């Protein structure tokens, strides 16, 4: 059985739904620190778990006979800069708890997300390689870089089957993102419909690696289902689909909504975005477990606007 920690988050919400469709609702236990997503809480087995509490995770695994954990709880890049010690505490201790349960044999397989935030201003920005300089400038990025090292260590030293992806910015319509630097790429679609205009906190030519949620979920489950012997990267795989700028998204939306307006007011998140790559080389993921993305920017824009029109017309 599967336990998802952080199931109410942006990725956790959709991962829970997809895993339940794939493996059966009662085989996927969702958990989070609170019940902020009631649809999810009422859609199948749900437990309140603080990801920093080892015994709470351990007891849940015993009660439900869990053998796989997806650890999706974290404080993201922008929030982590406001609360650095909380970000270190949650992001690192939750990982140690899950890795130690796996080391002890309770858990057979672990998924833990990393991020393009492991890269920094000294990393080659174009087509960033799988193995390269990583000097992250955010607390979140530091936790992901160090977390990758611990995942590889637990695999090599204790045989823990932990797998990981360096997610780019992820765009979705079901749950809002939780305090990231790439959140503009979600907010812009909501504001296009609600307000007909958007004030962007990044500058218009800031190119960042991005991905539609359906592609991110597919990559996550494909990686977890791949035979262990195919997995050659036990830190975290580079993963890429698109790269675009706020201006690209604006133009893509304007093709559907000609009166849509944008203005740019970069804030503290601009410096974070400037420290990240603009495109990623994900050949290892494509070679090892046949990764390939499906959604390009215009296909993503079509889905986002259609689904959000439906969501807001009922309000
Ligand atoms: C963030 N959305 O902005 C997250 C992600 C690629 C960035 O890790 O912090």
PDB file of C-alpha atoms and ligand atoms in Angstrom:
ATOM      1  CA  UNK A   1       0.000   0.000   0.000  1.00  0.00           C
ATOM      2  CA  UNK A   2       1.056   3.591  -0.692  1.00  0.00           C
ATOM      3  CA  UNK A   3       1.301   6.541   1.718  1.00  0.00           C
ATOM      4  CA  UNK A   4       1.439  10.091   0.339  1.00  0.00           C
ATOM      5  CA  UNK A   5       2.830  12.650   2.796  1.00  0.00           C
ATOM      6  CA  UNK A   6       1.820  16.189   1.823  1.00  0.00           C
ATOM      7  CA  UNK A   7      -1.183  14.987  -0.206  1.00  0.00           C
ATOM      8  CA  UNK A   8      -3.007  18.363  -0.015  1.00  0.00           C
ATOM      9  CA  UNK A   9      -0.251  20.253  -1.828  1.00  0.00           C
ATOM     10  CA  UNK A  10      -0.150  21.277  -5.509  1.00  0.00           C
ATOM     11  CA  UNK A  11       1.479  18.033  -6.718  1.00  0.00           C
ATOM     12  CA  UNK A  12       0.228  15.821  -3.875  1.00  0.00           C
ATOM     13  CA  UNK A  13      -3.403  16.558  -4.738  1.00  0.00           C
ATOM     14  CA  UNK A  14      -3.100  15.292  -8.299  1.00  0.00           C
ATOM     15  CA  UNK A  15      -0.658  12.509  -7.444  1.00  0.00           C
ATOM     16  CA  UNK A  16      -3.164  11.107  -4.928  1.00  0.00           C
ATOM     17  CA  UNK A  17      -5.956  11.107  -7.529  1.00  0.00           C
ATOM     18  CA  UNK A  18      -3.813   9.453 -10.202  1.00  0.00           C
ATOM     19  CA  UNK A  19      -2.365   6.836  -7.815  1.00  0.00           C
ATOM     20  CA  UNK A  20      -5.879   5.951  -6.608  1.00  0.00           C
ATOM     21  CA  UNK A  21      -7.072   5.572 -10.219  1.00  0.00           C
ATOM     22  CA  UNK A  22      -4.059   3.356 -10.909  1.00  0.00           C
ATOM     23  CA  UNK A  23      -3.850   1.195  -7.773  1.00  0.00           C
ATOM     24  CA  UNK A  24      -7.279   1.516  -6.170  1.00  0.00           C
ATOM     25  CA  UNK A  25      -8.516   4.079  -3.672  1.00  0.00           C
ATOM     26  CA  UNK A  26      -8.098   1.946  -0.567  1.00  0.00           C
ATOM     27  CA  UNK A  27      -4.497   1.133  -1.460  1.00  0.00           C
ATOM     28  CA  UNK A  28      -3.485   4.811  -1.376  1.00  0.00           C
ATOM     29  CA  UNK A  29      -3.469   6.552   2.005  1.00  0.00           C
ATOM     30  CA  UNK A  30      -3.358  10.354   1.739  1.00  0.00           C
ATOM     31  CA  UNK A  31      -1.924  12.404   4.597  1.00  0.00           C
ATOM     32  CA  UNK A  32      -1.150  16.010   5.362  1.00  0.00           C
ATOM     33  CA  UNK A  33      -0.581  18.325   8.334  1.00  0.00           C
ATOM     34  CA  UNK A  34      -4.170  19.556   8.065  1.00  0.00           C
ATOM     35  CA  UNK A  35      -7.388  19.008   6.119  1.00  0.00           C
ATOM     36  CA  UNK A  36      -7.140  22.086   3.870  1.00  0.00           C
ATOM     37  CA  UNK A  37      -8.264  20.155   0.813  1.00  0.00           C
ATOM     38  CA  UNK A  38     -11.648  18.681   1.840  1.00  0.00           C
ATOM     39  CA  UNK A  39     -12.368  17.077  -1.564  1.00  0.00           C
ATOM     40  CA  UNK A  40      -9.202  15.060  -1.154  1.00  0.00           C
ATOM     41  CA  UNK A  41      -9.811  14.320   2.531  1.00  0.00           C
ATOM     42  CA  UNK A  42     -13.274  12.946   1.723  1.00  0.00           C
ATOM     43  CA  UNK A  43     -12.228  10.974  -1.380  1.00  0.00           C
ATOM     44  CA  UNK A  44     -10.486   8.046   0.358  1.00  0.00           C
ATOM     45  CA  UNK A  45      -8.330   7.008   3.343  1.00  0.00           C
ATOM     46  CA  UNK A  46      -6.835  10.144   4.936  1.00  0.00           C
ATOM     47  CA  UNK A  47      -4.627  10.677   8.021  1.00  0.00           C
ATOM     48  CA  UNK A  48      -3.381  13.871   9.673  1.00  0.00           C
ATOM     49  CA  UNK A  49       0.425  13.440   9.821  1.00  0.00           C
ATOM     50  CA  UNK A  50       3.102  15.996  10.658  1.00  0.00           C
ATOM     51  CA  UNK A  51       5.935  15.041   8.277  1.00  0.00           C
ATOM     52  CA  UNK A  52       8.425  16.106  10.987  1.00  0.00           C
ATOM     53  CA  UNK A  53       7.033  13.442  13.378  1.00  0.00           C
ATOM     54  CA  UNK A  54       8.834  10.110  12.868  1.00  0.00           C
ATOM     55  CA  UNK A  55       6.515   8.088  15.128  1.00  0.00           C
ATOM     56  CA  UNK A  56       3.400   9.429  13.386  1.00  0.00           C
ATOM     57  CA  UNK A  57       4.750   8.238  10.019  1.00  0.00           C
ATOM     58  CA  UNK A  58       5.951   4.926  11.477  1.00  0.00           C
ATOM     59  CA  UNK A  59       2.609   4.198  13.181  1.00  0.00           C
ATOM     60  CA  UNK A  60       0.671   5.002  10.000  1.00  0.00           C
ATOM     61  CA  UNK A  61       2.904   2.652   7.990  1.00  0.00           C
ATOM     62  CA  UNK A  62       2.293  -0.125  10.512  1.00  0.00           C
ATOM     63  CA  UNK A  63      -1.480   0.445  10.747  1.00  0.00           C
ATOM     64  CA  UNK A  64      -1.999   0.443   6.970  1.00  0.00           C
ATOM     65  CA  UNK A  65       0.782  -1.999   6.010  1.00  0.00           C
ATOM     66  CA  UNK A  66       2.478   0.657   3.832  1.00  0.00           C
ATOM     67  CA  UNK A  67       5.349  -0.439   1.561  1.00  0.00           C
ATOM     68  CA  UNK A  68       5.736   2.693  -0.626  1.00  0.00           C
ATOM     69  CA  UNK A  69       5.959   6.365   0.414  1.00  0.00           C
ATOM     70  CA  UNK A  70       5.691   9.485  -1.762  1.00  0.00           C
ATOM     71  CA  UNK A  71       7.106  12.332   0.351  1.00  0.00           C
ATOM     72  CA  UNK A  72       5.608  15.492  -1.144  1.00  0.00           C
ATOM     73  CA  UNK A  73       5.706  17.799   1.896  1.00  0.00           C
ATOM     74  CA  UNK A  74       8.136  20.755   1.729  1.00  0.00           C
ATOM     75  CA  UNK A  75       8.440  24.508   2.086  1.00  0.00           C
ATOM     76  CA  UNK A  76       9.202  25.831  -1.416  1.00  0.00           C
ATOM     77  CA  UNK A  77      11.697  28.446  -2.617  1.00  0.00           C
ATOM     78  CA  UNK A  78       9.906  31.715  -1.856  1.00  0.00           C
ATOM     79  CA  UNK A  79       8.451  30.566   1.485  1.00  0.00           C
ATOM     80  CA  UNK A  80      11.782  29.035   2.457  1.00  0.00           C
ATOM     81  CA  UNK A  81      13.462  32.423   2.142  1.00  0.00           C
ATOM     82  CA  UNK A  82      10.958  33.864   4.614  1.00  0.00           C
ATOM     83  CA  UNK A  83      11.286  30.938   7.075  1.00  0.00           C
ATOM     84  CA  UNK A  84      14.743  29.390   6.494  1.00  0.00           C
ATOM     85  CA  UNK A  85      14.996  27.295   9.676  1.00  0.00           C
ATOM     86  CA  UNK A  86      11.458  25.950   9.284  1.00  0.00           C
ATOM     87  CA  UNK A  87      12.268  25.020   5.676  1.00  0.00           C
ATOM     88  CA  UNK A  88      15.454  23.194   6.757  1.00  0.00           C
ATOM     89  CA  UNK A  89      13.570  21.423   9.576  1.00  0.00           C
ATOM     90  CA  UNK A  90      10.611  20.225   7.491  1.00  0.00           C
ATOM     91  CA  UNK A  91      12.441  19.479   4.230  1.00  0.00           C
ATOM     92  CA  UNK A  92      15.345  17.577   5.834  1.00  0.00           C
ATOM     93  CA  UNK A  93      13.798  15.801   8.835  1.00  0.00           C
ATOM     94  CA  UNK A  94      10.840  14.479   6.849  1.00  0.00           C
ATOM     95  CA  UNK A  95      13.336  12.956   4.392  1.00  0.00           C
ATOM     96  CA  UNK A  96      15.451  11.384   7.184  1.00  0.00           C
ATOM     97  CA  UNK A  97      12.317   9.849   8.735  1.00  0.00           C
ATOM     98  CA  UNK A  98      11.262   8.230   5.467  1.00  0.00           C
ATOM     99  CA  UNK A  99      14.781   7.078   4.521  1.00  0.00           C
ATOM    100  CA  UNK A 100      15.262   5.537   7.975  1.00  0.00           C
ATOM    101  CA  UNK A 101      11.954   3.677   7.729  1.00  0.00           C
ATOM    102  CA  UNK A 102      13.133   2.338   4.368  1.00  0.00           C
ATOM    103  CA  UNK A 103      16.571   1.454   5.783  1.00  0.00           C
ATOM    104  CA  UNK A 104      14.812  -0.517   8.503  1.00  0.00           C
ATOM    105  CA  UNK A 105      12.985  -2.526   5.822  1.00  0.00           C
ATOM    106  CA  UNK A 106       9.445  -1.312   6.653  1.00  0.00           C
ATOM    107  CA  UNK A 107       9.257   0.590   3.378  1.00  0.00           C
ATOM    108  CA  UNK A 108      10.265  -0.979   0.049  1.00  0.00           C
ATOM    109  CA  UNK A 109      10.265   2.070  -2.234  1.00  0.00           C
ATOM    110  CA  UNK A 110      10.446   5.848  -1.688  1.00  0.00           C
ATOM    111  CA  UNK A 111       9.711   8.808  -3.980  1.00  0.00           C
ATOM    112  CA  UNK A 112      11.173  12.164  -3.014  1.00  0.00           C
ATOM    113  CA  UNK A 113      10.981  15.251  -5.264  1.00  0.00           C
ATOM    114  CA  UNK A 114      13.979  17.421  -5.937  1.00  0.00           C
ATOM    115  CA  UNK A 115      13.921  20.552  -8.091  1.00  0.00           C
ATOM    116  CA  UNK A 116      15.752  22.758 -10.564  1.00  0.00           C
ATOM    117  CA  UNK A 117      16.345  24.808  -7.410  1.00  0.00           C
ATOM    118  CA  UNK A 118      19.429  22.612  -6.749  1.00  0.00           C
ATOM    119  CA  UNK A 119      21.143  24.627  -9.501  1.00  0.00           C
ATOM    120  CA  UNK A 120      22.615  28.057  -8.860  1.00  0.00           C
ATOM    121  CA  UNK A 121      24.176  31.071 -10.637  1.00  0.00           C
ATOM    122  CA  UNK A 122      27.412  29.115 -11.387  1.00  0.00           C
ATOM    123  CA  UNK A 123      25.519  26.261 -13.088  1.00  0.00           C
ATOM    124  CA  UNK A 124      25.542  26.280 -16.929  1.00  0.00           C
ATOM    125  CA  UNK A 125      22.154  27.896 -17.691  1.00  0.00           C
ATOM    126  CA  UNK A 126      21.381  26.445 -21.101  1.00  0.00           C
ATOM    127  CA  UNK A 127      20.625  22.723 -21.396  1.00  0.00           C
ATOM    128  CA  UNK A 128      21.868  22.155 -17.844  1.00  0.00           C
ATOM    129  CA  UNK A 129      23.567  18.731 -17.623  1.00  0.00           C
ATOM    130  CA  UNK A 130      22.595  15.907 -15.249  1.00  0.00           C
ATOM    131  CA  UNK A 131      26.014  16.146 -13.542  1.00  0.00           C
ATOM    132  CA  UNK A 132      27.125  19.749 -13.052  1.00  0.00           C
ATOM    133  CA  UNK A 133      27.983  22.496 -10.571  1.00  0.00           C
ATOM    134  CA  UNK A 134      25.247  22.950  -7.970  1.00  0.00           C
ATOM    135  CA  UNK A 135      25.653  26.022  -5.733  1.00  0.00           C
ATOM    136  CA  UNK A 136      22.026  26.881  -4.873  1.00  0.00           C
ATOM    137  CA  UNK A 137      21.358  30.310  -3.357  1.00  0.00           C
ATOM    138  CA  UNK A 138      18.016  29.475  -1.710  1.00  0.00           C
ATOM    139  CA  UNK A 139      17.396  27.493   1.491  1.00  0.00           C
ATOM    140  CA  UNK A 140      14.941  25.355  -0.467  1.00  0.00           C
ATOM    141  CA  UNK A 141      17.618  24.663  -3.095  1.00  0.00           C
ATOM    142  CA  UNK A 142      20.148  23.768  -0.358  1.00  0.00           C
ATOM    143  CA  UNK A 143      17.687  21.284   1.186  1.00  0.00           C
ATOM    144  CA  UNK A 144      17.107  19.688  -2.227  1.00  0.00           C
ATOM    145  CA  UNK A 145      20.837  19.507  -3.023  1.00  0.00           C
ATOM    146  CA  UNK A 146      21.668  17.937   0.372  1.00  0.00           C
ATOM    147  CA  UNK A 147      18.578  15.720   0.168  1.00  0.00           C
ATOM    148  CA  UNK A 148      19.832  14.335  -3.135  1.00  0.00           C
ATOM    149  CA  UNK A 149      23.152  13.454  -1.534  1.00  0.00           C
ATOM    150  CA  UNK A 150      21.368  11.645   1.318  1.00  0.00           C
ATOM    151  CA  UNK A 151      19.139   9.705  -1.097  1.00  0.00           C
ATOM    152  CA  UNK A 152      22.185   8.493  -3.044  1.00  0.00           C
ATOM    153  CA  UNK A 153      23.989   7.644   0.239  1.00  0.00           C
ATOM    154  CA  UNK A 154      21.060   5.587   1.588  1.00  0.00           C
ATOM    155  CA  UNK A 155      20.802   3.768  -1.719  1.00  0.00           C
ATOM    156  CA  UNK A 156      24.501   2.958  -1.989  1.00  0.00           C
ATOM    157  CA  UNK A 157      25.079   2.178   1.702  1.00  0.00           C
ATOM    158  CA  UNK A 158      21.783   0.558   2.764  1.00  0.00           C
ATOM    159  CA  UNK A 159      20.232  -0.498  -0.553  1.00  0.00           C
ATOM    160  CA  UNK A 160      17.242   1.818  -0.086  1.00  0.00           C
ATOM    161  CA  UNK A 161      15.197   2.014  -3.304  1.00  0.00           C
ATOM    162  CA  UNK A 162      14.645   5.797  -3.299  1.00  0.00           C
ATOM    163  CA  UNK A 163      13.876   7.599  -6.568  1.00  0.00           C
ATOM    164  CA  UNK A 164      13.740  11.297  -7.362  1.00  0.00           C
ATOM    165  CA  UNK A 165      13.034  13.909 -10.055  1.00  0.00           C
ATOM    166  CA  UNK A 166      14.278  17.490 -10.320  1.00  0.00           C
ATOM    167  CA  UNK A 167      10.880  19.043 -11.067  1.00  0.00           C
ATOM    168  CA  UNK A 168      10.782  22.255 -13.106  1.00  0.00           C
ATOM    169  CA  UNK A 169       8.017  24.753 -12.425  1.00  0.00           C
ATOM    170  CA  UNK A 170       4.715  22.892 -12.551  1.00  0.00           C
ATOM    171  CA  UNK A 171       1.496  24.348 -13.938  1.00  0.00           C
ATOM    172  CA  UNK A 172      -1.908  22.970 -12.915  1.00  0.00           C
ATOM    173  CA  UNK A 173      -5.510  24.081 -12.444  1.00  0.00           C
ATOM    174  CA  UNK A 174      -6.742  21.796  -9.644  1.00  0.00           C
ATOM    175  CA  UNK A 175      -4.687  23.006  -6.663  1.00  0.00           C
ATOM    176  CA  UNK A 176      -2.786  26.257  -6.239  1.00  0.00           C
ATOM    177  CA  UNK A 177       1.040  26.086  -5.921  1.00  0.00           C
ATOM    178  CA  UNK A 178       2.464  26.596  -2.460  1.00  0.00           C
ATOM    179  CA  UNK A 179       4.874  29.510  -2.356  1.00  0.00           C
ATOM    180  CA  UNK A 180       7.209  28.885  -5.257  1.00  0.00           C
ATOM    181  CA  UNK A 181       9.035  31.234  -7.607  1.00  0.00           C
ATOM    182  CA  UNK A 182       7.330  29.668 -10.628  1.00  0.00           C
ATOM    183  CA  UNK A 183       3.850  30.318  -9.188  1.00  0.00           C
ATOM    184  CA  UNK A 184       3.364  33.217 -11.638  1.00  0.00           C
ATOM    185  CA  UNK A 185       2.795  30.627 -14.392  1.00  0.00           C
ATOM    186  CA  UNK A 186      -0.295  29.371 -12.539  1.00  0.00           C
ATOM    187  CA  UNK A 187      -1.573  32.715 -11.210  1.00  0.00           C
ATOM    188  CA  UNK A 188      -1.508  34.281 -14.700  1.00  0.00           C
ATOM    189  CA  UNK A 189      -4.178  31.868 -15.985  1.00  0.00           C
ATOM    190  CA  UNK A 190      -6.454  32.455 -12.988  1.00  0.00           C
ATOM    191  CA  UNK A 191      -6.114  36.254 -13.260  1.00  0.00           C
ATOM    192  CA  UNK A 192      -6.631  36.190 -17.032  1.00  0.00           C
ATOM    193  CA  UNK A 193     -10.104  34.796 -16.365  1.00  0.00           C
ATOM    194  CA  UNK A 194     -10.978  36.561 -13.122  1.00  0.00           C
ATOM    195  CA  UNK A 195      -9.492  40.001 -13.869  1.00  0.00           C
ATOM    196  CA  UNK A 196      -8.565  40.091 -17.561  1.00  0.00           C
ATOM    197  CA  UNK A 197      -5.131  41.308 -16.461  1.00  0.00           C
ATOM    198  CA  UNK A 198      -2.104  40.101 -14.506  1.00  0.00           C
ATOM    199  CA  UNK A 199       0.693  41.819 -12.581  1.00  0.00           C
ATOM    200  CA  UNK A 200       3.734  39.527 -12.971  1.00  0.00           C
ATOM    201  CA  UNK A 201       6.357  39.298 -10.200  1.00  0.00           C
ATOM    202  CA  UNK A 202       9.050  38.199 -12.685  1.00  0.00           C
ATOM    203  CA  UNK A 203      10.394  40.228 -15.619  1.00  0.00           C
ATOM    204  CA  UNK A 204       8.964  39.499 -19.071  1.00  0.00           C
ATOM    205  CA  UNK A 205      12.014  37.706 -20.494  1.00  0.00           C
ATOM    206  CA  UNK A 206      12.725  35.398 -17.530  1.00  0.00           C
ATOM    207  CA  UNK A 207      12.965  31.999 -19.173  1.00  0.00           C
ATOM    208  CA  UNK A 208      12.449  29.038 -16.800  1.00  0.00           C
ATOM    209  CA  UNK A 209      12.015  25.274 -17.223  1.00  0.00           C
ATOM    210  CA  UNK A 210       8.330  24.399 -16.838  1.00  0.00           C
ATOM    211  CA  UNK A 211       5.952  21.447 -17.166  1.00  0.00           C
ATOM    212  CA  UNK A 212       2.208  20.800 -17.224  1.00  0.00           C
ATOM    213  CA  UNK A 213       1.048  18.806 -14.178  1.00  0.00           C
ATOM    214  CA  UNK A 214      -0.143  15.787 -16.190  1.00  0.00           C
ATOM    215  CA  UNK A 215       3.389  15.357 -17.544  1.00  0.00           C
ATOM    216  CA  UNK A 216       4.904  15.691 -14.049  1.00  0.00           C
ATOM    217  CA  UNK A 217       2.528  13.065 -12.628  1.00  0.00           C
ATOM    218  CA  UNK A 218       3.224  10.706 -15.542  1.00  0.00           C
ATOM    219  CA  UNK A 219       6.993  11.105 -15.060  1.00  0.00           C
ATOM    220  CA  UNK A 220       6.662  10.400 -11.324  1.00  0.00           C
ATOM    221  CA  UNK A 221       4.660   7.202 -11.735  1.00  0.00           C
ATOM    222  CA  UNK A 222       6.735   6.019 -14.736  1.00  0.00           C
ATOM    223  CA  UNK A 223       9.906   6.455 -12.658  1.00  0.00           C
ATOM    224  CA  UNK A 224       8.416   4.572  -9.699  1.00  0.00           C
ATOM    225  CA  UNK A 225       7.262   1.704 -11.929  1.00  0.00           C
ATOM    226  CA  UNK A 226      10.576   1.351 -13.784  1.00  0.00           C
ATOM    227  CA  UNK A 227      12.662  -1.764 -12.982  1.00  0.00           C
ATOM    228  CA  UNK A 228      15.253  -0.902 -10.317  1.00  0.00           C
ATOM    229  CA  UNK A 229      18.115  -2.014 -12.571  1.00  0.00           C
ATOM    230  CA  UNK A 230      17.144   0.694 -15.122  1.00  0.00           C
ATOM    231  CA  UNK A 231      17.625   3.478 -12.572  1.00  0.00           C
ATOM    232  CA  UNK A 232      21.150   4.808 -13.027  1.00  0.00           C
ATOM    233  CA  UNK A 233      20.653   8.082 -11.114  1.00  0.00           C
ATOM    234  CA  UNK A 234      20.007   7.766  -7.377  1.00  0.00           C
ATOM    235  CA  UNK A 235      20.459  11.447  -6.527  1.00  0.00           C
ATOM    236  CA  UNK A 236      17.729  12.941  -8.733  1.00  0.00           C
ATOM    237  CA  UNK A 237      16.947  12.918 -12.468  1.00  0.00           C
ATOM    238  CA  UNK A 238      16.916  16.075 -14.539  1.00  0.00           C
ATOM    239  CA  UNK A 239      13.434  16.356 -16.029  1.00  0.00           C
ATOM    240  CA  UNK A 240      12.273  18.816 -18.657  1.00  0.00           C
ATOM    241  CA  UNK A 241       9.396  19.557 -20.969  1.00  0.00           C
ATOM    242  CA  UNK A 242       9.165  23.275 -21.857  1.00  0.00           C
ATOM    243  CA  UNK A 243      10.967  26.510 -21.206  1.00  0.00           C
ATOM    244  CA  UNK A 244       9.100  29.779 -21.496  1.00  0.00           C
ATOM    245  CA  UNK A 245       9.040  33.384 -20.347  1.00  0.00           C
ATOM    246  CA  UNK A 246       6.154  35.363 -18.823  1.00  0.00           C
ATOM    247  CA  UNK A 247       5.829  37.069 -22.208  1.00  0.00           C
ATOM    248  CA  UNK A 248       5.470  33.691 -23.941  1.00  0.00           C
ATOM    249  CA  UNK A 249       2.601  32.754 -21.600  1.00  0.00           C
ATOM    250  CA  UNK A 250       1.009  36.176 -22.075  1.00  0.00           C
ATOM    251  CA  UNK A 251       1.065  35.750 -25.888  1.00  0.00           C
ATOM    252  CA  UNK A 252      -0.265  32.192 -25.594  1.00  0.00           C
ATOM    253  CA  UNK A 253      -3.222  33.393 -23.485  1.00  0.00           C
ATOM    254  CA  UNK A 254      -3.817  36.472 -25.675  1.00  0.00           C
ATOM    255  CA  UNK A 255      -4.363  34.172 -28.664  1.00  0.00           C
ATOM    256  CA  UNK A 256      -7.531  33.031 -26.824  1.00  0.00           C
ATOM    257  CA  UNK A 257      -8.346  36.266 -24.950  1.00  0.00           C
ATOM    258  CA  UNK A 258      -7.288  39.251 -27.146  1.00  0.00           C
ATOM    259  CA  UNK A 259      -8.050  41.843 -24.468  1.00  0.00           C
ATOM    260  CA  UNK A 260      -5.833  40.196 -21.817  1.00  0.00           C
ATOM    261  CA  UNK A 261      -3.337  42.670 -20.326  1.00  0.00           C
ATOM    262  CA  UNK A 262      -0.089  42.164 -18.380  1.00  0.00           C
ATOM    263  CA  UNK A 263       2.310  44.409 -16.481  1.00  0.00           C
ATOM    264  CA  UNK A 264       5.614  43.489 -14.837  1.00  0.00           C
ATOM    265  CA  UNK A 265       6.627  44.287 -11.262  1.00  0.00           C
ATOM    266  CA  UNK A 266       9.585  42.028 -10.348  1.00  0.00           C
ATOM    267  CA  UNK A 267       9.947  41.327  -6.603  1.00  0.00           C
ATOM    268  CA  UNK A 268      12.401  39.313  -4.451  1.00  0.00           C
ATOM    269  CA  UNK A 269      11.598  36.212  -6.483  1.00  0.00           C
ATOM    270  CA  UNK A 270      13.327  37.681  -9.559  1.00  0.00           C
ATOM    271  CA  UNK A 271      16.756  37.044  -7.958  1.00  0.00           C
ATOM    272  CA  UNK A 272      15.748  33.427  -7.256  1.00  0.00           C
ATOM    273  CA  UNK A 273      14.564  32.935 -10.847  1.00  0.00           C
ATOM    274  CA  UNK A 274      17.786  34.513 -12.166  1.00  0.00           C
ATOM    275  CA  UNK A 275      19.816  31.909 -10.240  1.00  0.00           C
ATOM    276  CA  UNK A 276      18.088  28.999 -11.985  1.00  0.00           C
ATOM    277  CA  UNK A 277      18.715  27.488 -15.453  1.00  0.00           C
ATOM    278  CA  UNK A 278      16.643  28.451 -18.462  1.00  0.00           C
ATOM    279  CA  UNK A 279      16.624  24.930 -19.955  1.00  0.00           C
ATOM    280  CA  UNK A 280      17.485  21.390 -18.805  1.00  0.00           C
ATOM    281  CA  UNK A 281      19.129  18.347 -20.453  1.00  0.00           C
ATOM    282  CA  UNK A 282      17.015  15.355 -19.409  1.00  0.00           C
ATOM    283  CA  UNK A 283      18.587  12.748 -21.707  1.00  0.00           C
ATOM    284  CA  UNK A 284      19.299  10.366 -18.786  1.00  0.00           C
ATOM    285  CA  UNK A 285      15.593  10.205 -17.904  1.00  0.00           C
ATOM    286  CA  UNK A 286      14.719   9.643 -21.577  1.00  0.00           C
ATOM    287  CA  UNK A 287      17.348   6.889 -21.898  1.00  0.00           C
ATOM    288  CA  UNK A 288      16.802   5.087 -18.570  1.00  0.00           C
ATOM    289  CA  UNK A 289      13.004   4.938 -18.359  1.00  0.00           C
ATOM    290  CA  UNK A 290      11.644   6.335 -21.669  1.00  0.00           C
ATOM    291  CA  UNK A 291      10.595   9.739 -20.389  1.00  0.00           C
ATOM    292  CA  UNK A 292       8.988  12.100 -22.870  1.00  0.00           C
ATOM    293  CA  UNK A 293       6.656  15.001 -22.275  1.00  0.00           C
ATOM    294  CA  UNK A 294       3.314  15.513 -24.069  1.00  0.00           C
ATOM    295  CA  UNK A 295       2.208  19.112 -23.448  1.00  0.00           C
ATOM    296  CA  UNK A 296       3.678  22.144 -25.195  1.00  0.00           C
ATOM    297  CA  UNK A 297       2.794  25.717 -24.143  1.00  0.00           C
ATOM    298  CA  UNK A 298      -0.238  26.153 -26.415  1.00  0.00           C
ATOM    299  CA  UNK A 299      -1.699  22.749 -25.500  1.00  0.00           C
ATOM    300  CA  UNK A 300      -1.232  23.624 -21.811  1.00  0.00           C
ATOM    301  CA  UNK A 301      -2.844  27.044 -22.259  1.00  0.00           C
ATOM    302  CA  UNK A 302      -5.870  25.492 -23.952  1.00  0.00           C
ATOM    303  CA  UNK A 303      -6.445  23.049 -21.060  1.00  0.00           C
ATOM    304  CA  UNK A 304      -5.759  25.648 -18.362  1.00  0.00           C
ATOM    305  CA  UNK A 305      -8.191  28.217 -19.811  1.00  0.00           C
ATOM    306  CA  UNK A 306     -10.911  25.638 -20.526  1.00  0.00           C
ATOM    307  CA  UNK A 307     -10.763  24.098 -17.054  1.00  0.00           C
ATOM    308  CA  UNK A 308     -10.513  27.451 -15.237  1.00  0.00           C
ATOM    309  CA  UNK A 309     -13.419  28.917 -17.249  1.00  0.00           C
ATOM    310  CA  UNK A 310     -15.497  25.944 -16.033  1.00  0.00           C
ATOM    311  CA  UNK A 311     -14.246  26.366 -12.470  1.00  0.00           C
ATOM    312  CA  UNK A 312     -15.021  30.101 -12.283  1.00  0.00           C
ATOM    313  CA  UNK A 313     -18.292  30.131 -14.214  1.00  0.00           C
ATOM    314  CA  UNK A 314     -19.878  28.061 -11.419  1.00  0.00           C
ATOM    315  CA  UNK A 315     -18.767  30.550  -8.779  1.00  0.00           C
TER     316      UNK A 315
HETATM  317  C1  LIG B   1       9.395  26.662  -6.556  1.00  0.00           C
HETATM  318  N1  LIG B   1       7.675  25.478  -7.826  1.00  0.00           N
HETATM  319  O1  LIG B   1       9.188  27.597  -7.297  1.00  0.00           O
HETATM  320  C2  LIG B   1       8.856  25.305  -6.980  1.00  0.00           C
HETATM  321  C3  LIG B   1       9.887  24.576  -7.783  1.00  0.00           C
HETATM  322  C4  LIG B   1      11.156  24.834  -9.869  1.00  0.00           C
HETATM  323  C5  LIG B   1      10.654  25.498  -8.722  1.00  0.00           C
HETATM  324  O2  LIG B   1      10.733  23.866  -6.986  1.00  0.00           O
HETATM  325  O3  LIG B   1      10.014  26.768  -5.530  1.00  0.00           O
END
